[in-house]
Steps between C-alpha positions, in 0.01 A plus 500: 500500500566303814663163456372184667777291652515125533565353843855392440849518639590696189370848566552591135258243362186690414226561251537825313302676233782566260507270198700472181204389290201701608361664810246218536775264618654506843848373567674329787843643570683202644856629508672700773516864396756632741799348321755710309374564149689479175701809400276519193192539718371853538485454879869418523697744719704717269840646569555857602585683181497847645808699414754530773366215714634191325822337607650156490287262702198733513279304263321169543754303302820615670741726317410814313368352177251782447556841351399800707356681201425466134789593269580473131801274555399224735732276699392137481646225710574170329410340832198672656627423848862603453710776647461827306863579566619178337572405142153364444358839408515657160380833366262455209264738324184302428274800438540477121391136489137407436318448823460127439879458454601670823614286793217392725472629851477869542660735736178694523296188577674385815642177350860380486684580179440244225217343700306268268156650513363265236610176661248228572347462843652215698353285773713368783442310820681334785727207424401179674750217542339190653841368609612817679518521876299822493193307396481353851451846656186578300182518707178447301215749557203393708150640457249359753189344349176367638409132465243603242764684293743208518227261389413721201865549414578127500220445251626785281858369477437124520509450122764761417793329328754743649435360848464132411861413584518681836529299818270568796733752666554695179129497423424639848759774448325603178158502668633715784661748258198550274298819542132529409425769239130573446427652158184707562395575141530397137738660250783534751851444369678266737825507304600694187714369217850647509496584871738351753350225715508450875220248553372164380121463510265205557132535409262382772182623333410720206633516147774708340566576133850492353610764246825521306618797295759424228711797611573332833327760715168676543454786255277810512163482335192281498691195376804559717480164677517306175303186418332267744681166493332307781331493839596372845247356743494358856807292580700669226803718553700771325805716545758225546706576187606848611610361837681194367695678226520860632320610183230764450140388521414304184128585497232725645250331735157662548220395737174390338259445791360764738679329790803273492758371746871453438778371722837667451846356566792742513798462270757402764288222650404378154861469392626361829235231533416403144838539335710379791271200547543414133877506548481276808252272325735451206792418729288246689377335181849487352621321814210256471571434135861411576369209711267362231689210334357578158604866520819493708721498190346815357704815471419774755334724241278209392388441858434872534271486197304213652482679835336797331246271330380323815143567614415514871183315604348462846301196615310459827555196720357179354515613137606261223781672313546225241288189448635151438430394143469853363728597210817672612533857387707678768731464795474672834725650766362513852560852632323464834292245688496121485352243260477121468508260205243220479478201264194290438520164675753627755386594848626831627736748333790364299701821524482833682602840367615812683626844404758474223386157378374443147267261323361437153829555319447189285236697313782694337632184336198315365124478503468215750208527742564617852639217711349628825266759643645793694275634777577805714539414868490867602436824315768500232649726238658343193687629197380341177676475165313358202657294223419761233676774694802281559538406133438856388781627720757224467409290199418128489573308819697242303774757442536552874512125560798473262698729733460281807435143608153578629395135524764435768344770718139402439310419819204260511305741719450760229130534422 
């Protein structure tokens, strides 16, 4: 049956009719299929085992580790890639052993001697080091989109927590890299549990059911997908775990509606933008925390914990971030933009804040009301840490105060 292809830069992303559960389900094959397969795969190129044609270096693995014919006494190499003329070979007669006790591999199967046929399948991916110079040479993909597509896409990703901490440039890079994937029917497998993953998906419209099989992969039969454990609707996302941890797909995702729309982000862009930005974000927050008088005495690992617990929040110009007289429950770091502090009875701002400044840190010490109102002068982005999160990570604030003379560093401008 002919296969219908998605319009995508990945020519191997398609809807097929083959399915592991039943013929009523279609499946999207999202992975590239032209890569070298595992030696245990039946499509793997086998070595030439014809008598008289094998010599050192003739096979795929280098060195003549394969026998040219079947014999009663078989020569096995302790190292499957060694030199047959060396000491690594030994003559052993394994024909009297039960089949299950014989060394794995098989000279008549085209595998290296002692090849572990029963080993578990592994998943590997590129190594990304945010601090390496090679990261600067990476060029993100760009897929042109109409104004209408961009508008729809912004709505779809606006409430997705994975993108909440991205700055404007990073967010634009993600939008440019996303590819629209129409799902034209129901009962289509978008991803299958146990498969390798190349894409992260955002749901624009439609609904998708989530199935998990206890075996860790889809099995043959009517119940091969396992039990339904949930559903994903517009604005939701899936597929990030396989990309973040280089692990097989943790669930099977099946379309529910007759027509749905997904946006796909490739693995490289996902890891470069989302994971690298998290690294840079932590470094920035740790530097900020070193300048906060209350927190400057903390050990580096303690500041790293707080950095990971900060929440990024955006406010448009003219927004009241904290209100004078309200109970204090958090402190804020100003990531971008400008803000002013106002006190009742005082004309004009009493203090101005710019990138890297902080306010509201007194809320970590006591329950006194806010001493001033903080109003955004421009569009701003702040990092917020609540009192509960702080105490949960580091214990009571009083213990921290015993390590340092905080009162000597206390500024009257703190809100």
